[in-house]
Amino acid sequence: MTISSRFAVAIHILTVLELNREGVNTSEYISDSVNTNPVVIRRITGMLSRAGLVDVRPGVAGSKLARAAADITLLDIYRAVHAVDENGLFAVHDKTNDKCPVGRNIQSTIEPIFSEAQRAMESTLEKVTMEDIVRDLKSKP
């Protein structure tokens, strides 16, 4: 199982919005960069807007960041687009054999490890801002 591509697309959208602050950032413009359908961009932008990360005004073309790039973390974005369900990064099969000692106990053994791993990943995402992403992108040819 992978994290939804909405997460990477959302980072892409926010990066375009930051780099093109003075321009008109329509879903068509952004979709050209992402190489996807404008409907996908509108859907994800709506999620980012509901999370307070993007300003979108009905009837007005374009969107912009609602906060400074330095104030938006990758964890904010990850949560905004529901990249995975809460505590759902790792799936555990739920139809094990209760008559088997492994089947009876495997979930309670591995779930705490999975939870800790997800917390570690989220901690890493919390340390990276959109400003970091944009700075790195600008350093590339």
PDB file of C-alpha atoms in Angstrom:
ATOM      1  CA  MET A   1       0.000   0.000   0.000  1.00  0.00           C
ATOM      2  CA  THR A   2       1.288   3.472  -0.815  1.00  0.00           C
ATOM      3  CA  ILE A   3       0.437   6.891   0.447  1.00  0.00           C
ATOM      4  CA  SER A   4      -2.081   8.525  -1.853  1.00  0.00           C
ATOM      5  CA  SER A   5      -0.537  10.495  -4.725  1.00  0.00           C
ATOM      6  CA  ARG A   6      -2.764  13.386  -3.586  1.00  0.00           C
ATOM      7  CA  PHE A   7       0.009  14.201  -1.121  1.00  0.00           C
ATOM      8  CA  ALA A   8       2.679  14.662  -3.803  1.00  0.00           C
ATOM      9  CA  VAL A   9       0.242  16.517  -6.075  1.00  0.00           C
ATOM     10  CA  ALA A  10      -0.730  18.828  -3.200  1.00  0.00           C
ATOM     11  CA  ILE A  11       2.931  19.662  -2.567  1.00  0.00           C
ATOM     12  CA  HIS A  12       3.297  20.336  -6.296  1.00  0.00           C
ATOM     13  CA  ILE A  13       0.249  22.646  -6.275  1.00  0.00           C
ATOM     14  CA  LEU A  14       1.490  24.627  -3.291  1.00  0.00           C
ATOM     15  CA  THR A  15       4.934  24.951  -4.837  1.00  0.00           C
ATOM     16  CA  VAL A  16       3.430  26.383  -8.031  1.00  0.00           C
ATOM     17  CA  LEU A  17       1.350  28.809  -5.967  1.00  0.00           C
ATOM     18  CA  GLU A  18       4.438  30.003  -4.102  1.00  0.00           C
ATOM     19  CA  LEU A  19       6.629  30.340  -7.183  1.00  0.00           C
ATOM     20  CA  ASN A  20       3.899  32.090  -9.185  1.00  0.00           C
ATOM     21  CA  ARG A  21       2.630  34.381  -6.405  1.00  0.00           C
ATOM     22  CA  GLU A  22       2.124  37.329  -8.754  1.00  0.00           C
ATOM     23  CA  GLY A  23       0.464  35.273 -11.494  1.00  0.00           C
ATOM     24  CA  VAL A  24      -3.030  33.891 -11.907  1.00  0.00           C
ATOM     25  CA  ASN A  25      -2.979  30.302 -10.692  1.00  0.00           C
ATOM     26  CA  THR A  26      -5.973  28.689 -12.341  1.00  0.00           C
ATOM     27  CA  SER A  27      -6.541  24.953 -12.146  1.00  0.00           C
ATOM     28  CA  GLU A  28      -5.735  24.805 -15.873  1.00  0.00           C
ATOM     29  CA  TYR A  29      -2.392  26.548 -15.313  1.00  0.00           C
ATOM     30  CA  ILE A  30      -1.469  24.276 -12.397  1.00  0.00           C
ATOM     31  CA  SER A  31      -2.677  21.129 -14.175  1.00  0.00           C
ATOM     32  CA  ASP A  32      -0.242  21.858 -16.993  1.00  0.00           C
ATOM     33  CA  SER A  33       2.654  21.671 -14.515  1.00  0.00           C
ATOM     34  CA  VAL A  34       1.308  18.585 -12.748  1.00  0.00           C
ATOM     35  CA  ASN A  35       0.331  17.004 -16.080  1.00  0.00           C
ATOM     36  CA  THR A  36      -3.103  15.990 -14.905  1.00  0.00           C
ATOM     37  CA  ASN A  37      -6.718  17.009 -15.418  1.00  0.00           C
ATOM     38  CA  PRO A  38      -7.793  20.404 -13.985  1.00  0.00           C
ATOM     39  CA  VAL A  39     -10.606  18.593 -12.137  1.00  0.00           C
ATOM     40  CA  VAL A  40      -7.983  16.744 -10.080  1.00  0.00           C
ATOM     41  CA  ILE A  41      -6.333  20.068  -9.256  1.00  0.00           C
ATOM     42  CA  ARG A  42      -9.658  21.622  -8.216  1.00  0.00           C
ATOM     43  CA  ARG A  43     -10.488  18.642  -5.996  1.00  0.00           C
ATOM     44  CA  ILE A  44      -7.134  18.751  -4.189  1.00  0.00           C
ATOM     45  CA  THR A  45      -7.131  22.555  -4.020  1.00  0.00           C
ATOM     46  CA  GLY A  46     -10.536  22.315  -2.354  1.00  0.00           C
ATOM     47  CA  MET A  47      -9.087  20.010   0.291  1.00  0.00           C
ATOM     48  CA  LEU A  48      -6.186  22.414   0.833  1.00  0.00           C
ATOM     49  CA  SER A  49      -8.625  25.305   1.074  1.00  0.00           C
ATOM     50  CA  ARG A  50     -10.753  23.550   3.712  1.00  0.00           C
ATOM     51  CA  ALA A  51      -7.553  23.003   5.709  1.00  0.00           C
ATOM     52  CA  GLY A  52      -6.747  26.721   5.562  1.00  0.00           C
ATOM     53  CA  LEU A  53      -3.689  26.312   3.361  1.00  0.00           C
ATOM     54  CA  VAL A  54      -5.031  27.872   0.150  1.00  0.00           C
ATOM     55  CA  ASP A  55      -7.288  30.851  -0.539  1.00  0.00           C
ATOM     56  CA  VAL A  56      -9.843  30.204  -3.256  1.00  0.00           C
ATOM     57  CA  ARG A  57     -12.592  32.688  -4.014  1.00  0.00           C
ATOM     58  CA  PRO A  58     -15.726  31.579  -5.865  1.00  0.00           C
ATOM     59  CA  GLY A  59     -16.090  33.313  -9.202  1.00  0.00           C
ATOM     60  CA  VAL A  60     -12.499  34.594  -9.156  1.00  0.00           C
ATOM     61  CA  ALA A  61      -9.929  32.783 -11.256  1.00  0.00           C
ATOM     62  CA  GLY A  62      -6.880  31.516  -9.446  1.00  0.00           C
ATOM     63  CA  SER A  63      -5.795  30.620  -5.954  1.00  0.00           C
ATOM     64  CA  LYS A  64      -2.960  31.525  -3.621  1.00  0.00           C
ATOM     65  CA  LEU A  65      -1.341  30.358  -0.419  1.00  0.00           C
ATOM     66  CA  ALA A  66      -3.341  31.297   2.654  1.00  0.00           C
ATOM     67  CA  ARG A  67      -0.219  31.338   4.831  1.00  0.00           C
ATOM     68  CA  ALA A  68       3.445  31.997   4.314  1.00  0.00           C
ATOM     69  CA  ALA A  69       5.341  29.051   2.831  1.00  0.00           C
ATOM     70  CA  ALA A  70       7.454  28.934   5.999  1.00  0.00           C
ATOM     71  CA  ASP A  71       4.272  28.337   8.020  1.00  0.00           C
ATOM     72  CA  ILE A  72       3.034  25.325   6.018  1.00  0.00           C
ATOM     73  CA  THR A  73       4.577  21.979   6.900  1.00  0.00           C
ATOM     74  CA  LEU A  74       4.437  18.789   4.906  1.00  0.00           C
ATOM     75  CA  LEU A  75       2.483  17.323   7.810  1.00  0.00           C
ATOM     76  CA  ASP A  76      -0.167  20.039   7.345  1.00  0.00           C
ATOM     77  CA  ILE A  77      -0.461  19.018   3.705  1.00  0.00           C
ATOM     78  CA  TYR A  78      -0.400  15.296   4.469  1.00  0.00           C
ATOM     79  CA  ARG A  79      -3.323  15.737   6.848  1.00  0.00           C
ATOM     80  CA  ALA A  80      -5.204  18.141   4.587  1.00  0.00           C
ATOM     81  CA  VAL A  81      -5.406  15.699   1.691  1.00  0.00           C
ATOM     82  CA  HIS A  82      -6.076  12.650   3.850  1.00  0.00           C
ATOM     83  CA  ALA A  83      -3.065  10.854   2.391  1.00  0.00           C
ATOM     84  CA  VAL A  84      -3.892   7.909   4.664  1.00  0.00           C
ATOM     85  CA  ASP A  85      -6.451   7.303   7.355  1.00  0.00           C
ATOM     86  CA  GLU A  86      -5.410   8.248  10.869  1.00  0.00           C
ATOM     87  CA  ASN A  87      -3.125   5.476  12.160  1.00  0.00           C
ATOM     88  CA  GLY A  88      -3.675   3.789   8.811  1.00  0.00           C
ATOM     89  CA  LEU A  89      -0.291   4.004   7.138  1.00  0.00           C
ATOM     90  CA  PHE A  90       0.231   0.297   7.707  1.00  0.00           C
ATOM     91  CA  ALA A  91      -2.618  -2.127   7.188  1.00  0.00           C
ATOM     92  CA  VAL A  92      -2.968  -5.213   9.345  1.00  0.00           C
ATOM     93  CA  HIS A  93      -4.936  -8.178   8.063  1.00  0.00           C
ATOM     94  CA  ASP A  94      -7.891  -8.847  10.310  1.00  0.00           C
ATOM     95  CA  LYS A  95      -8.897 -12.397   9.484  1.00  0.00           C
ATOM     96  CA  THR A  96      -6.218 -14.359  11.264  1.00  0.00           C
ATOM     97  CA  ASN A  97      -6.681 -17.833  12.699  1.00  0.00           C
ATOM     98  CA  ASP A  98      -7.429 -17.525  16.432  1.00  0.00           C
ATOM     99  CA  LYS A  99      -6.473 -21.199  16.929  1.00  0.00           C
ATOM    100  CA  CYS A 100      -2.910 -20.430  15.860  1.00  0.00           C
ATOM    101  CA  PRO A 101      -0.617 -18.718  18.429  1.00  0.00           C
ATOM    102  CA  VAL A 102       0.783 -16.465  15.716  1.00  0.00           C
ATOM    103  CA  GLY A 103      -2.618 -15.653  14.229  1.00  0.00           C
ATOM    104  CA  ARG A 104      -4.037 -14.964  17.676  1.00  0.00           C
ATOM    105  CA  ASN A 105      -1.274 -12.515  18.668  1.00  0.00           C
ATOM    106  CA  ILE A 106       0.322 -11.026  15.577  1.00  0.00           C
ATOM    107  CA  GLN A 107      -1.874  -7.908  15.455  1.00  0.00           C
ATOM    108  CA  SER A 108      -1.221  -6.888  19.058  1.00  0.00           C
ATOM    109  CA  THR A 109       2.480  -7.466  18.471  1.00  0.00           C
ATOM    110  CA  ILE A 110       2.953  -5.440  15.286  1.00  0.00           C
ATOM    111  CA  GLU A 111       0.359  -2.658  15.664  1.00  0.00           C
ATOM    112  CA  PRO A 112       2.410  -0.707  18.263  1.00  0.00           C
ATOM    113  CA  ILE A 113       5.451  -0.925  15.989  1.00  0.00           C
ATOM    114  CA  PHE A 114       3.429   0.322  13.026  1.00  0.00           C
ATOM    115  CA  SER A 115       2.024   3.179  15.108  1.00  0.00           C
ATOM    116  CA  GLU A 116       5.503   4.216  16.216  1.00  0.00           C
ATOM    117  CA  ALA A 117       6.758   4.129  12.623  1.00  0.00           C
ATOM    118  CA  GLN A 118       3.867   6.334  11.478  1.00  0.00           C
ATOM    119  CA  ARG A 119       4.563   8.811  14.292  1.00  0.00           C
ATOM    120  CA  ALA A 120       8.228   8.932  13.233  1.00  0.00           C
ATOM    121  CA  MET A 121       7.268   9.641   9.619  1.00  0.00           C
ATOM    122  CA  GLU A 122       4.834  12.360  10.686  1.00  0.00           C
ATOM    123  CA  SER A 123       7.506  13.890  12.910  1.00  0.00           C
ATOM    124  CA  THR A 124       9.804  14.125   9.882  1.00  0.00           C
ATOM    125  CA  LEU A 125       7.067  15.720   7.765  1.00  0.00           C
ATOM    126  CA  GLU A 126       6.427  18.263  10.506  1.00  0.00           C
ATOM    127  CA  LYS A 127      10.033  19.496  10.264  1.00  0.00           C
ATOM    128  CA  VAL A 128       9.870  20.324   6.538  1.00  0.00           C
ATOM    129  CA  THR A 129       8.096  23.456   5.309  1.00  0.00           C
ATOM    130  CA  MET A 130       6.991  24.563   1.880  1.00  0.00           C
ATOM    131  CA  GLU A 131       9.729  27.170   2.113  1.00  0.00           C
ATOM    132  CA  ASP A 132      12.252  24.296   2.337  1.00  0.00           C
ATOM    133  CA  ILE A 133      10.703  22.626  -0.715  1.00  0.00           C
ATOM    134  CA  VAL A 134      10.743  25.840  -2.746  1.00  0.00           C
ATOM    135  CA  ARG A 135      14.317  26.641  -1.708  1.00  0.00           C
ATOM    136  CA  ASP A 136      15.497  23.192  -2.782  1.00  0.00           C
ATOM    137  CA  LEU A 137      13.576  23.394  -6.056  1.00  0.00           C
ATOM    138  CA  LYS A 138      15.155  26.758  -6.864  1.00  0.00           C
ATOM    139  CA  SER A 139      18.634  25.295  -6.353  1.00  0.00           C
ATOM    140  CA  LYS A 140      18.083  22.758  -9.147  1.00  0.00           C
ATOM    141  CA  PRO A 141      18.874  23.391 -12.819  1.00  0.00           C
TER     142      PRO A 141
END
